[in-house]
Every structure is written in C-alpha cells, then in structure tokens.
Amino acid sequence: MRRSRFDLAAAALAFAAFASMAAVPAHATVITEREPPSAVLWLLVIGVAALSWVMACRRWWLPLAIWLPTALFVSSLVADFADPVIGPAVREELGIAYIFQADLVGALVLVMPLMFANIRFTRKG
C-alpha cells in the first residue's frame, strides 16, 4: 500500500512539473536569462527528492548534507526576487506565476531532505 502512495505522489509531482513548464517569452532580456526556467526548478525538486530518499535509505542523517547547498540556492533565488531592481523586472517579464512556482519549489526543496531524514530517524528509534 505504501508503494502505491509513493507512486501516486511521484506521478502527481511529475504532472505538476510538466504542466508548469512555461516557455520563456520571445522578448527575453538579461534578467529573464539570469533566472532558471520553471522546468529546471521542478526537475530540481524531483532530483532532490530522489537523492534524499536514496541517501536516507543508507543513513538517516545523510539527507541533511543536501540541505545546506539547497538552502543556499533557494536563498540566492529569493534574494533576486527581493532585490529592488531585479524583483520588479522578473515580475514584469516572467509574471507572478513564475515567482509563485519558484517559492513553491524553494519550500519543497528545503523540506524534502528534512522530511526523509525524519522518516528514517523515527523508524530507527
């Protein structure tokens, strides 16, 4: 039963990633080219989830090693949105939906390693 829930969650995540792949507008500028496409962000979520799961199967604390680099990446992404020059340019060129997706991806990427570490830790204890 657990395997089918995991398969369902993976299918839902894959559907969300492919459904949100918005093409970069034709009038892309330097600001737009600086930000990662939404498809890359969703592939990052899938990659971090898979890597966290594999690492958690080995040792419960190994997914915590992924957390720091992903936290630094998310903080740099959010810092761009908070910048008084870059933030409005991104909102104007890519739209508020891109910022929402980037924030959602950031939250998922930060929570996934902690979630898998917690699941494995509670099973061991």
Short mmCIF file of N, CA and C in Angstrom, two decimals:
data_model
loop_
_atom_site.label_atom_id
_atom_site.label_comp_id
_atom_site.label_asym_id
_atom_site.label_seq_id
_atom_site.Cartn_x
_atom_site.Cartn_y
_atom_site.Cartn_z
N MET A 1 0.81 -1.19 0.00
CA MET A 1 0.00 0.00 0.00
C MET A 1 0.85 1.26 0.00
N ARG A 2 1.96 1.26 0.70
CA ARG A 2 2.83 2.43 0.73
C ARG A 2 3.44 2.70 -0.64
N ARG A 3 3.75 1.66 -1.35
CA ARG A 3 4.36 1.84 -2.66
C ARG A 3 3.40 2.53 -3.61
N SER A 4 2.12 2.21 -3.55
CA SER A 4 1.17 2.85 -4.43
C SER A 4 0.99 4.33 -4.06
N ARG A 5 1.09 4.68 -2.78
CA ARG A 5 1.01 6.08 -2.39
C ARG A 5 2.21 6.84 -2.91
N PHE A 6 3.39 6.22 -2.82
CA PHE A 6 4.60 6.86 -3.34
C PHE A 6 4.51 7.04 -4.84
N ASP A 7 4.01 6.03 -5.54
CA ASP A 7 3.85 6.14 -6.98
C ASP A 7 2.86 7.23 -7.35
N LEU A 8 1.79 7.34 -6.59
CA LEU A 8 0.80 8.37 -6.84
C LEU A 8 1.39 9.76 -6.60
N ALA A 9 2.17 9.91 -5.53
CA ALA A 9 2.80 11.20 -5.24
C ALA A 9 3.83 11.56 -6.31
N ALA A 10 4.60 10.57 -6.77
CA ALA A 10 5.58 10.83 -7.81
C ALA A 10 4.91 11.20 -9.13
N ALA A 11 3.80 10.55 -9.44
CA ALA A 11 3.08 10.87 -10.67
C ALA A 11 2.48 12.27 -10.59
N ALA A 12 1.96 12.65 -9.42
CA ALA A 12 1.40 13.99 -9.25
C ALA A 12 2.48 15.05 -9.37
N LEU A 13 3.66 14.78 -8.79
CA LEU A 13 4.76 15.72 -8.88
C LEU A 13 5.26 15.85 -10.31
N ALA A 14 5.35 14.73 -11.03
CA ALA A 14 5.78 14.78 -12.43
C ALA A 14 4.77 15.53 -13.28
N PHE A 15 3.47 15.32 -13.00
CA PHE A 15 2.44 16.04 -13.76
C PHE A 15 2.53 17.54 -13.50
N ALA A 16 2.75 17.91 -12.24
CA ALA A 16 2.87 19.34 -11.92
C ALA A 16 4.10 19.95 -12.58
N ALA A 17 5.18 19.18 -12.65
CA ALA A 17 6.39 19.71 -13.28
C ALA A 17 6.19 19.94 -14.77
N PHE A 18 5.59 18.98 -15.44
CA PHE A 18 5.40 19.13 -16.88
C PHE A 18 4.28 20.11 -17.21
N ALA A 19 3.29 20.23 -16.36
CA ALA A 19 2.20 21.16 -16.61
C ALA A 19 2.65 22.60 -16.43
N SER A 20 3.66 22.81 -15.59
CA SER A 20 4.10 24.18 -15.31
C SER A 20 5.24 24.64 -16.19
N MET A 21 5.67 23.84 -17.12
CA MET A 21 6.78 24.23 -17.98
C MET A 21 6.34 25.33 -18.93
N ALA A 22 6.57 26.53 -18.50
CA ALA A 22 6.21 27.68 -19.33
C ALA A 22 7.41 28.07 -20.18
N ALA A 23 7.16 28.36 -21.41
CA ALA A 23 8.23 28.77 -22.31
C ALA A 23 8.68 30.17 -21.95
N VAL A 24 9.96 30.43 -22.13
CA VAL A 24 10.49 31.77 -21.90
C VAL A 24 9.96 32.68 -23.00
N PRO A 25 9.49 33.86 -22.67
CA PRO A 25 8.95 34.75 -23.69
C PRO A 25 9.98 35.08 -24.76
N ALA A 26 9.48 35.42 -25.94
CA ALA A 26 10.37 35.72 -27.06
C ALA A 26 11.16 37.00 -26.81
N HIS A 27 10.63 37.90 -26.02
CA HIS A 27 11.32 39.16 -25.73
C HIS A 27 12.18 39.06 -24.48
N ALA A 28 12.83 37.92 -24.30
CA ALA A 28 13.64 37.68 -23.11
C ALA A 28 14.81 38.65 -23.07
N THR A 29 15.09 39.13 -21.88
CA THR A 29 16.20 40.04 -21.69
C THR A 29 17.22 39.39 -20.77
N VAL A 30 18.16 40.20 -20.34
CA VAL A 30 19.22 39.68 -19.48
C VAL A 30 18.65 39.20 -18.15
N ILE A 31 17.64 39.88 -17.63
CA ILE A 31 17.03 39.46 -16.36
C ILE A 31 16.40 38.09 -16.50
N THR A 32 15.66 37.89 -17.58
CA THR A 32 14.98 36.62 -17.80
C THR A 32 15.99 35.49 -18.01
N GLU A 33 17.05 35.77 -18.70
CA GLU A 33 18.05 34.74 -18.96
C GLU A 33 18.82 34.37 -17.70
N ARG A 34 18.82 35.25 -16.72
CA ARG A 34 19.55 35.00 -15.47
C ARG A 34 18.80 34.02 -14.57
N GLU A 35 17.50 34.01 -14.65
CA GLU A 35 16.69 33.14 -13.80
C GLU A 35 16.54 31.76 -14.44
N PRO A 36 16.56 30.69 -13.62
CA PRO A 36 16.37 29.35 -14.18
C PRO A 36 14.94 29.15 -14.66
N PRO A 37 14.75 28.42 -15.76
CA PRO A 37 13.38 28.15 -16.22
C PRO A 37 12.62 27.31 -15.20
N SER A 38 11.31 27.40 -15.27
CA SER A 38 10.49 26.67 -14.29
C SER A 38 10.66 25.16 -14.42
N ALA A 39 10.93 24.67 -15.63
CA ALA A 39 11.15 23.24 -15.81
C ALA A 39 12.39 22.78 -15.04
N VAL A 40 13.42 23.60 -15.06
CA VAL A 40 14.64 23.26 -14.32
C VAL A 40 14.37 23.26 -12.82
N LEU A 41 13.56 24.19 -12.37
CA LEU A 41 13.23 24.23 -10.94
C LEU A 41 12.48 22.97 -10.51
N TRP A 42 11.51 22.52 -11.33
CA TRP A 42 10.76 21.32 -10.97
C TRP A 42 11.62 20.06 -11.08
N LEU A 43 12.54 20.04 -12.03
CA LEU A 43 13.47 18.91 -12.10
C LEU A 43 14.39 18.89 -10.88
N LEU A 44 14.71 20.08 -10.37
CA LEU A 44 15.49 20.15 -9.14
C LEU A 44 14.74 19.53 -7.97
N VAL A 45 13.44 19.78 -7.89
CA VAL A 45 12.63 19.17 -6.82
C VAL A 45 12.65 17.65 -6.93
N ILE A 46 12.45 17.15 -8.14
CA ILE A 46 12.45 15.70 -8.35
C ILE A 46 13.82 15.11 -8.02
N GLY A 47 14.88 15.79 -8.44
CA GLY A 47 16.24 15.32 -8.16
C GLY A 47 16.56 15.32 -6.68
N VAL A 48 16.20 16.38 -5.98
CA VAL A 48 16.47 16.45 -4.54
C VAL A 48 15.65 15.40 -3.79
N ALA A 49 14.41 15.18 -4.22
CA ALA A 49 13.59 14.17 -3.57
C ALA A 49 14.18 12.77 -3.77
N ALA A 50 14.59 12.48 -4.99
CA ALA A 50 15.17 11.16 -5.27
C ALA A 50 16.49 10.97 -4.52
N LEU A 51 17.34 11.98 -4.55
CA LEU A 51 18.62 11.87 -3.87
C LEU A 51 18.44 11.77 -2.36
N SER A 52 17.51 12.53 -1.82
CA SER A 52 17.24 12.45 -0.37
C SER A 52 16.74 11.08 0.02
N TRP A 53 15.86 10.52 -0.80
CA TRP A 53 15.31 9.20 -0.49
C TRP A 53 16.42 8.14 -0.52
N VAL A 54 17.27 8.19 -1.54
CA VAL A 54 18.36 7.21 -1.65
C VAL A 54 19.33 7.37 -0.49
N MET A 55 19.65 8.60 -0.16
CA MET A 55 20.58 8.83 0.95
C MET A 55 19.98 8.42 2.29
N ALA A 56 18.68 8.63 2.45
CA ALA A 56 18.02 8.24 3.70
C ALA A 56 17.97 6.73 3.84
N CYS A 57 17.93 6.02 2.74
CA CYS A 57 17.95 4.55 2.82
C CYS A 57 19.30 4.05 3.34
N ARG A 58 20.35 4.82 3.08
CA ARG A 58 21.68 4.43 3.54
C ARG A 58 21.88 4.77 5.03
N ARG A 59 21.72 6.03 5.36
CA ARG A 59 21.82 6.52 6.75
C ARG A 59 20.76 7.60 6.93
N TRP A 60 20.18 7.68 8.11
CA TRP A 60 19.09 8.62 8.31
C TRP A 60 19.55 10.07 8.20
N TRP A 61 20.81 10.38 8.53
CA TRP A 61 21.29 11.74 8.57
C TRP A 61 21.88 12.22 7.24
N LEU A 62 22.07 11.33 6.27
CA LEU A 62 22.68 11.74 5.01
C LEU A 62 21.87 12.79 4.23
N PRO A 63 20.55 12.78 4.23
CA PRO A 63 19.84 13.84 3.52
C PRO A 63 20.11 15.24 4.07
N LEU A 64 20.57 15.33 5.30
CA LEU A 64 20.89 16.64 5.86
C LEU A 64 22.08 17.28 5.15
N ALA A 65 22.91 16.48 4.49
CA ALA A 65 24.04 17.02 3.73
C ALA A 65 23.56 17.75 2.47
N ILE A 66 22.40 17.42 1.98
CA ILE A 66 21.84 18.10 0.81
C ILE A 66 21.20 19.42 1.21
N TRP A 67 20.80 19.52 2.45
CA TRP A 67 20.01 20.68 2.87
C TRP A 67 20.78 21.99 2.75
N LEU A 68 22.03 22.03 3.13
CA LEU A 68 22.79 23.29 3.10
C LEU A 68 22.96 23.83 1.68
N PRO A 69 23.42 23.04 0.71
CA PRO A 69 23.53 23.61 -0.65
C PRO A 69 22.19 24.04 -1.24
N THR A 70 21.14 23.29 -0.95
CA THR A 70 19.83 23.69 -1.47
C THR A 70 19.34 24.95 -0.78
N ALA A 71 19.62 25.10 0.51
CA ALA A 71 19.23 26.32 1.22
C ALA A 71 19.96 27.53 0.66
N LEU A 72 21.21 27.37 0.32
CA LEU A 72 21.96 28.47 -0.29
C LEU A 72 21.40 28.83 -1.66
N PHE A 73 21.03 27.82 -2.45
CA PHE A 73 20.44 28.08 -3.76
C PHE A 73 19.11 28.81 -3.63
N VAL A 74 18.26 28.35 -2.73
CA VAL A 74 16.95 28.97 -2.54
C VAL A 74 17.11 30.40 -2.02
N SER A 75 18.06 30.62 -1.12
CA SER A 75 18.26 31.98 -0.61
C SER A 75 18.74 32.93 -1.70
N SER A 76 19.57 32.45 -2.62
CA SER A 76 20.00 33.31 -3.73
C SER A 76 18.86 33.58 -4.69
N LEU A 77 17.98 32.61 -4.88
CA LEU A 77 16.82 32.79 -5.76
C LEU A 77 15.84 33.79 -5.15
N VAL A 78 15.57 33.66 -3.87
CA VAL A 78 14.66 34.58 -3.20
C VAL A 78 15.28 35.98 -3.08
N ALA A 79 16.59 36.05 -2.92
CA ALA A 79 17.26 37.35 -2.86
C ALA A 79 17.10 38.12 -4.16
N ASP A 80 17.09 37.40 -5.29
CA ASP A 80 16.85 38.06 -6.57
C ASP A 80 15.46 38.66 -6.63
N PHE A 81 14.48 37.96 -6.08
CA PHE A 81 13.11 38.47 -6.10
C PHE A 81 12.94 39.66 -5.16
N ALA A 82 13.72 39.70 -4.10
CA ALA A 82 13.62 40.79 -3.13
C ALA A 82 14.43 42.01 -3.54
N ASP A 83 15.30 41.87 -4.52
CA ASP A 83 16.11 42.99 -4.98
C ASP A 83 15.21 44.08 -5.57
N PRO A 84 15.48 45.36 -5.27
CA PRO A 84 14.61 46.42 -5.77
C PRO A 84 14.67 46.63 -7.29
N VAL A 85 15.71 46.15 -7.94
CA VAL A 85 15.81 46.30 -9.40
C VAL A 85 15.41 45.01 -10.11
N ILE A 86 15.94 43.89 -9.66
CA ILE A 86 15.71 42.61 -10.33
C ILE A 86 14.31 42.10 -10.07
N GLY A 87 13.80 42.25 -8.86
CA GLY A 87 12.48 41.73 -8.50
C GLY A 87 11.35 42.24 -9.39
N PRO A 88 11.20 43.56 -9.55
CA PRO A 88 10.14 44.06 -10.43
C PRO A 88 10.34 43.67 -11.89
N ALA A 89 11.60 43.57 -12.33
CA ALA A 89 11.86 43.16 -13.71
C ALA A 89 11.44 41.71 -13.93
N VAL A 90 11.70 40.85 -12.97
CA VAL A 90 11.29 39.45 -13.09
C VAL A 90 9.77 39.36 -13.08
N ARG A 91 9.13 40.10 -12.18
CA ARG A 91 7.66 40.10 -12.13
C ARG A 91 7.05 40.58 -13.44
N GLU A 92 7.67 41.58 -14.05
CA GLU A 92 7.14 42.12 -15.30
C GLU A 92 7.36 41.16 -16.47
N GLU A 93 8.54 40.54 -16.53
CA GLU A 93 8.87 39.70 -17.68
C GLU A 93 8.34 38.28 -17.57
N LEU A 94 8.46 37.68 -16.40
CA LEU A 94 8.06 36.28 -16.25
C LEU A 94 6.71 36.12 -15.59
N GLY A 95 6.26 37.12 -14.90
CA GLY A 95 4.95 37.05 -14.28
C GLY A 95 5.00 36.57 -12.85
N ILE A 96 3.91 36.78 -12.17
CA ILE A 96 3.80 36.39 -10.76
C ILE A 96 3.73 34.87 -10.62
N ALA A 97 3.27 34.19 -11.66
CA ALA A 97 3.19 32.72 -11.59
C ALA A 97 4.58 32.10 -11.48
N TYR A 98 5.57 32.70 -12.14
CA TYR A 98 6.94 32.18 -12.04
C TYR A 98 7.46 32.34 -10.62
N ILE A 99 7.19 33.49 -10.01
CA ILE A 99 7.66 33.73 -8.65
C ILE A 99 6.97 32.76 -7.68
N PHE A 100 5.68 32.52 -7.90
CA PHE A 100 4.97 31.56 -7.06
C PHE A 100 5.57 30.16 -7.21
N GLN A 101 5.86 29.75 -8.44
CA GLN A 101 6.47 28.44 -8.67
C GLN A 101 7.84 28.36 -8.03
N ALA A 102 8.64 29.41 -8.16
CA ALA A 102 9.98 29.40 -7.57
C ALA A 102 9.90 29.33 -6.04
N ASP A 103 8.95 30.04 -5.45
CA ASP A 103 8.80 29.96 -4.00
C ASP A 103 8.32 28.58 -3.56
N LEU A 104 7.40 27.99 -4.31
CA LEU A 104 6.92 26.64 -4.00
C LEU A 104 8.05 25.62 -4.13
N VAL A 105 8.83 25.74 -5.19
CA VAL A 105 9.98 24.85 -5.38
C VAL A 105 10.97 25.03 -4.24
N GLY A 106 11.22 26.26 -3.85
CA GLY A 106 12.14 26.51 -2.74
C GLY A 106 11.67 25.87 -1.45
N ALA A 107 10.38 25.98 -1.17
CA ALA A 107 9.84 25.37 0.03
C ALA A 107 9.95 23.85 -0.02
N LEU A 108 9.62 23.26 -1.17
CA LEU A 108 9.70 21.80 -1.30
C LEU A 108 11.14 21.31 -1.18
N VAL A 109 12.06 22.02 -1.80
CA VAL A 109 13.46 21.59 -1.78
C VAL A 109 14.03 21.70 -0.37
N LEU A 110 13.58 22.66 0.40
CA LEU A 110 14.06 22.78 1.77
C LEU A 110 13.45 21.73 2.70
N VAL A 111 12.23 21.32 2.43
CA VAL A 111 11.53 20.40 3.31
C VAL A 111 11.86 18.94 3.00
N MET A 112 12.08 18.61 1.74
CA MET A 112 12.28 17.20 1.34
C MET A 112 13.40 16.49 2.10
N PRO A 113 14.63 17.04 2.14
CA PRO A 113 15.67 16.31 2.88
C PRO A 113 15.34 16.13 4.35
N LEU A 114 14.75 17.15 4.96
CA LEU A 114 14.38 17.05 6.37
C LEU A 114 13.29 16.01 6.58
N MET A 115 12.36 15.96 5.64
CA MET A 115 11.25 15.00 5.73
C MET A 115 11.77 13.56 5.65
N PHE A 116 12.63 13.29 4.67
CA PHE A 116 13.15 11.92 4.53
C PHE A 116 14.04 11.54 5.70
N ALA A 117 14.83 12.49 6.21
CA ALA A 117 15.65 12.20 7.38
C ALA A 117 14.77 11.89 8.59
N ASN A 118 13.70 12.65 8.75
CA ASN A 118 12.79 12.42 9.87
C ASN A 118 12.09 11.07 9.75
N ILE A 119 11.67 10.71 8.56
CA ILE A 119 11.00 9.42 8.37
C ILE A 119 11.93 8.27 8.75
N ARG A 120 13.17 8.33 8.28
CA ARG A 120 14.11 7.26 8.59
C ARG A 120 14.52 7.27 10.05
N PHE A 121 14.65 8.45 10.65
CA PHE A 121 15.04 8.54 12.04
C PHE A 121 13.97 7.95 12.96
N THR A 122 12.71 8.22 12.67
CA THR A 122 11.64 7.70 13.52
C THR A 122 11.49 6.21 13.37
N ARG A 123 11.83 5.66 12.22
CA ARG A 123 11.77 4.20 12.06
C ARG A 123 12.90 3.50 12.80
N LYS A 124 14.07 4.16 12.87
CA LYS A 124 15.20 3.56 13.56
C LYS A 124 15.02 3.61 15.07
N GLY A 125 14.39 4.68 15.56
CA GLY A 125 14.28 4.90 17.01
C GLY A 125 13.20 4.18 17.62
#
